[in-house]
Coordinates of C-alpha atoms in Angstrom, one line a residue:
X226 CA 11.4 -0.6 -41.8
X227 CA 7.6 0.0 -42.5
X228 CA 5.5 -3.1 -42.9
X229 CA 2.0 -3.3 -44.3
X230 CA 1.0 -6.8 -43.0
X231 CA 2.9 -7.2 -39.7
X232 CA 3.7 -5.1 -36.6
X233 CA 7.0 -5.4 -34.8
X234 CA 8.2 -4.4 -31.3
X235 CA 11.2 -5.0 -29.2
X236 CA 11.0 -5.8 -25.4
X237 CA 14.6 -6.1 -24.1
X238 CA 16.2 -9.1 -25.8
X239 CA 12.8 -10.3 -27.1
X240 CA 11.3 -9.3 -30.5
X241 CA 7.6 -9.6 -31.1
X242 CA 6.2 -9.9 -34.6
X243 CA 2.4 -9.6 -34.9
X244 CA 0.6 -10.8 -38.0
X245 CA -1.7 -7.9 -38.9
X246 CA -4.3 -8.6 -41.6
X247 CA -7.4 -8.4 -39.3
X248 CA -9.9 -8.0 -42.2
X249 CA -9.1 -11.5 -43.3
X250 CA -8.2 -13.1 -39.9
X251 CA -4.5 -12.9 -40.8
X252 CA -4.9 -15.1 -43.8
X253 CA -1.4 -15.7 -45.2
X254 CA -0.3 -14.5 -48.6
X255 CA 3.0 -13.8 -50.3
X256 CA 3.2 -10.2 -49.1
X257 CA 2.7 -11.2 -45.5
X258 CA 5.3 -14.0 -45.7
X259 CA 7.8 -11.7 -47.4
X260 CA 7.5 -9.2 -44.5
X261 CA 7.5 -11.9 -41.8
X262 CA 10.7 -13.5 -43.3
X263 CA 12.3 -10.0 -43.5
X264 CA 11.5 -9.2 -39.9
X265 CA 12.8 -12.6 -38.7
X266 CA 16.0 -12.2 -40.6
X267 CA 16.5 -8.7 -39.3
X268 CA 16.1 -9.8 -35.7
X269 CA 18.2 -12.9 -36.2
X270 CA 21.1 -10.7 -37.3
X271 CA 20.5 -8.3 -34.4
X272 CA 23.0 -9.0 -31.6
X273 CA 20.7 -7.4 -29.0
X274 CA 17.9 -9.9 -29.7
X275 CA 18.0 -13.5 -28.4
X276 CA 14.4 -14.8 -28.9
X277 CA 11.5 -14.0 -31.1
X278 CA 7.7 -14.3 -30.8
X279 CA 5.3 -14.6 -33.7
X280 CA 1.7 -14.0 -32.8
X281 CA -1.6 -12.8 -34.3
X282 CA -4.8 -11.4 -32.8
X283 CA -6.9 -12.8 -30.0
X284 CA -9.4 -14.1 -32.6
X285 CA -6.9 -15.6 -35.0
X286 CA -3.2 -16.5 -35.2
X287 CA -3.7 -17.0 -38.9
X288 CA -6.8 -18.5 -40.6
X289 CA -5.0 -20.3 -43.3
X290 CA -3.8 -19.2 -46.7
X291 CA -5.7 -16.5 -48.7
X292 CA -8.1 -18.8 -50.5
X293 CA -9.6 -16.0 -52.5
X294 CA -6.2 -15.6 -54.3
X295 CA -5.4 -19.3 -54.6
X296 CA -8.8 -20.2 -56.1
X297 CA -8.0 -18.5 -59.4
X298 CA -4.6 -20.3 -59.9
X299 CA -3.9 -23.3 -62.0
X300 CA -1.3 -26.0 -61.9
X301 CA 1.1 -24.2 -64.4
X302 CA 1.0 -21.0 -62.3
X303 CA 1.5 -22.5 -58.8
X304 CA 4.2 -24.9 -60.1
X305 CA 6.2 -22.4 -62.0
X306 CA 5.9 -19.8 -59.2
X307 CA 6.7 -22.5 -56.5
X308 CA 3.8 -21.4 -54.4
X309 CA 4.5 -21.7 -50.7
X310 CA 8.2 -22.2 -51.2
X311 CA 10.6 -19.3 -51.4
X312 CA 9.5 -17.2 -48.4
X313 CA 8.4 -20.2 -46.3
X314 CA 11.4 -22.5 -46.6
X315 CA 13.9 -19.8 -45.5
X316 CA 12.3 -19.6 -42.1
X317 CA 14.1 -22.8 -41.1
X318 CA 17.4 -20.9 -41.6
X319 CA 16.6 -18.6 -38.7
X320 CA 19.1 -19.6 -35.9
X321 CA 17.5 -17.9 -32.9
X322 CA 14.5 -19.5 -31.2
X323 CA 11.0 -18.6 -32.4
X324 CA 7.9 -19.0 -30.3
X325 CA 4.5 -19.2 -32.0
X326 CA 2.0 -17.6 -29.6
X327 CA -1.3 -18.9 -30.8
X328 CA -4.7 -17.5 -29.8
X329 CA -7.9 -18.3 -31.6
X330 CA -7.7 -20.0 -35.0
X331 CA -4.5 -21.5 -36.5
X332 CA -5.9 -23.1 -39.6
X333 CA -4.2 -24.6 -42.6
X334 CA -1.2 -22.4 -43.4
X335 CA -1.6 -20.8 -40.0
X336 CA -1.1 -24.2 -38.3
X337 CA 1.8 -24.9 -40.6
X338 CA 3.4 -21.6 -39.8
X339 CA 3.1 -22.2 -36.1
X340 CA 4.7 -25.6 -36.6
X341 CA 7.7 -24.0 -38.4
X342 CA 8.4 -22.1 -35.2
X343 CA 10.5 -23.8 -32.5
X344 CA 7.7 -24.2 -30.0
X345 CA 4.0 -23.3 -29.8
X346 CA 2.5 -21.6 -26.8
X347 CA -1.3 -21.6 -26.9
X348 CA -4.0 -19.6 -25.2
X349 CA -7.0 -21.6 -23.9
X350 CA -8.9 -20.3 -26.9
X351 CA -6.6 -21.7 -29.5
X352 CA -7.9 -24.1 -32.2
X353 CA -5.7 -26.0 -34.7
X354 CA -6.7 -27.5 -38.0
X355 CA -5.5 -28.7 -41.4
X356 CA -8.8 -28.3 -43.4
X357 CA -7.3 -28.3 -46.9
X358 CA -9.0 -31.5 -47.8
X359 CA -12.3 -29.7 -47.7
X360 CA -11.0 -27.4 -50.4
X361 CA -9.9 -30.3 -52.7
X362 CA -6.2 -29.9 -51.9
X363 CA -3.8 -31.2 -49.3
X364 CA -1.6 -29.2 -46.9
X365 CA 1.3 -27.7 -48.9
X366 CA 3.5 -26.0 -46.2
X367 CA 4.5 -29.0 -44.2
X368 CA 1.2 -30.1 -42.7
X369 CA 1.5 -33.7 -43.8
X370 CA 5.2 -33.8 -42.7
X371 CA 5.6 -31.8 -39.5
X372 CA 2.2 -32.9 -38.0
X373 CA 3.0 -36.6 -37.8
X374 CA 6.4 -35.8 -36.3
X375 CA 4.7 -33.7 -33.6
X376 CA 1.6 -35.7 -32.8
X377 CA 2.0 -39.2 -34.3
X378 CA 1.0 -40.6 -37.7
X379 CA -2.5 -41.8 -36.5
X380 CA -3.4 -38.4 -35.0
X381 CA -2.1 -36.6 -38.1
X382 CA -4.2 -38.8 -40.4
X383 CA -7.3 -38.0 -38.3
X384 CA -6.8 -34.3 -38.6
X385 CA -5.7 -34.1 -42.2
X386 CA -8.3 -36.6 -43.6
X387 CA -11.2 -35.1 -41.7
X388 CA -10.2 -31.5 -41.5
X389 CA -11.5 -31.3 -38.0
X390 CA -10.4 -28.7 -35.4
X391 CA -8.3 -29.6 -32.3
X392 CA -8.5 -27.4 -29.3
X393 CA -5.6 -26.3 -27.1
X394 CA -6.1 -29.0 -24.5
X395 CA -6.0 -31.8 -27.1
X396 CA -3.1 -30.1 -28.9
X397 CA -1.0 -30.0 -25.7
X398 CA -2.0 -33.6 -24.8
X399 CA -0.9 -34.7 -28.3
X400 CA 2.4 -32.9 -28.1
X401 CA 1.8 -30.1 -30.6
X402 CA 1.7 -27.4 -27.9
X403 CA 4.3 -26.8 -25.2
X404 CA 2.1 -24.8 -22.7
X405 CA -1.3 -23.3 -22.4
X406 CA -2.0 -20.0 -20.7
X407 CA -5.3 -18.2 -20.0
X408 CA -6.3 -15.7 -22.7
X409 CA -6.5 -12.9 -20.1
X410 CA -2.7 -12.6 -19.7
X411 CA -1.6 -14.8 -22.6
X412 CA 1.0 -12.6 -24.3
X413 CA 2.4 -11.5 -20.9
X414 CA 3.0 -15.2 -20.0
X415 CA 4.6 -16.0 -23.4
X416 CA 6.9 -12.9 -23.1
X417 CA 8.0 -14.2 -19.7
X418 CA 9.0 -17.5 -21.3
X419 CA 10.8 -15.7 -24.1
X420 CA 12.7 -13.5 -21.6
X421 CA 13.7 -16.6 -19.6
X422 CA 15.2 -18.1 -22.8
X423 CA 16.8 -14.8 -23.8
X424 CA 18.6 -14.6 -20.4
X425 CA 20.5 -17.7 -21.2
X426 CA 23.9 -17.6 -23.1
X427 CA 23.2 -16.9 -26.7
X428 CA 25.8 -19.2 -28.1
X429 CA 24.4 -22.2 -26.2
X430 CA 20.8 -21.2 -27.2
X431 CA 21.9 -21.4 -30.8
X432 CA 23.6 -24.7 -30.3
X433 CA 20.7 -26.3 -28.4
X434 CA 18.2 -25.2 -31.2
X435 CA 20.5 -26.6 -33.9
X436 CA 20.9 -29.9 -32.0
X437 CA 17.2 -30.4 -31.4
X438 CA 16.2 -29.6 -34.9
X439 CA 18.8 -32.1 -36.2
X440 CA 17.1 -34.8 -34.3
X441 CA 14.2 -34.6 -36.8
X442 CA 16.3 -35.0 -39.9
X443 CA 19.1 -37.5 -39.1
X444 CA 19.8 -40.8 -37.5
X445 CA 20.1 -41.2 -33.7
X446 CA 23.9 -41.9 -33.9
X447 CA 24.5 -38.9 -36.2
X448 CA 22.4 -36.6 -34.0
X449 CA 24.2 -37.7 -30.8
X450 CA 27.5 -37.1 -32.6
X451 CA 26.5 -33.5 -33.4
X452 CA 25.2 -33.0 -29.8
X453 CA 28.5 -34.3 -28.4
X454 CA 30.6 -32.0 -30.5
X455 CA 28.4 -29.0 -29.7
X456 CA 28.6 -30.0 -26.0
X457 CA 32.4 -30.0 -26.3
X458 CA 32.3 -26.6 -28.0
X459 CA 30.5 -25.1 -25.0
X460 CA 33.8 -25.5 -23.1
X461 CA 35.5 -23.0 -25.4
X462 CA 33.1 -20.2 -24.3
X463 CA 33.4 -17.7 -21.4
X464 CA 29.8 -18.3 -20.5
X465 CA 30.5 -22.0 -19.7
X466 CA 33.2 -20.9 -17.2
X467 CA 30.9 -18.2 -15.8
X468 CA 27.9 -20.5 -15.5
X469 CA 29.7 -23.3 -13.7
X470 CA 31.6 -20.8 -11.4
X471 CA 28.3 -19.2 -10.5
X472 CA 26.7 -22.6 -9.7
X473 CA 29.7 -23.5 -7.5
X474 CA 29.7 -20.1 -5.8
X475 CA 25.9 -20.2 -5.4
X476 CA 25.3 -16.9 -7.2
X477 CA 23.4 -15.7 -10.3
X478 CA 25.4 -16.1 -13.5
X479 CA 26.4 -13.0 -15.5
X480 CA 26.5 -14.2 -19.1
X481 CA 28.2 -12.1 -21.8
X482 CA 27.4 -14.2 -24.9
X483 CA 31.1 -14.9 -25.4

């Protein structure tokens, strides 16, 4: 499929999706989100893919929503069209893990898109911000909801109410970022993490992602119950038998995703 706003490539079991609107620092609009969702769904359905990376350019992962388009809209239009809904909300239905590889600016919708992924890897140049308050609006794609869950209520209040930027070191310290890599070999390092994940049994990757995500939307007892049942389910797979046999026999496991 030919895309206008993204680039895609496949490296073994890893798919890389690159946001590609350099003229506006990858500012997010409906067309870009339609294409991103389409690519994610395609790779999610591909049995040869086990992990996905969403990234941007060295200068910007995504510098927010396309304000030039939003500035002309009124309440009736954004409400009736359900702006930032249709093609955003479906991303959470993707079952395979998604890594946000963030270099440079991840502002507003860019920060929110990164948080919709399963983990964020940052280059040492990354900067995160929810600057919507400076435009007379609030975050609309999960910034006021996912940010407190990731970095605490107090920290989220600070960022959202001031609109200030947070660098990669502060973001990692706060818990928003999983790891930081030098810009010089950033994508290479992120790909190495993705390949490490992709080498694991696919069924258990899916179960682990589902279980962790459930922790944010249910009670502890309900989450543990799901975790226990998924844990039990692993014992019905060939890969559980192979993984434990390989451990006992002190050899590398040969998973077959069955």
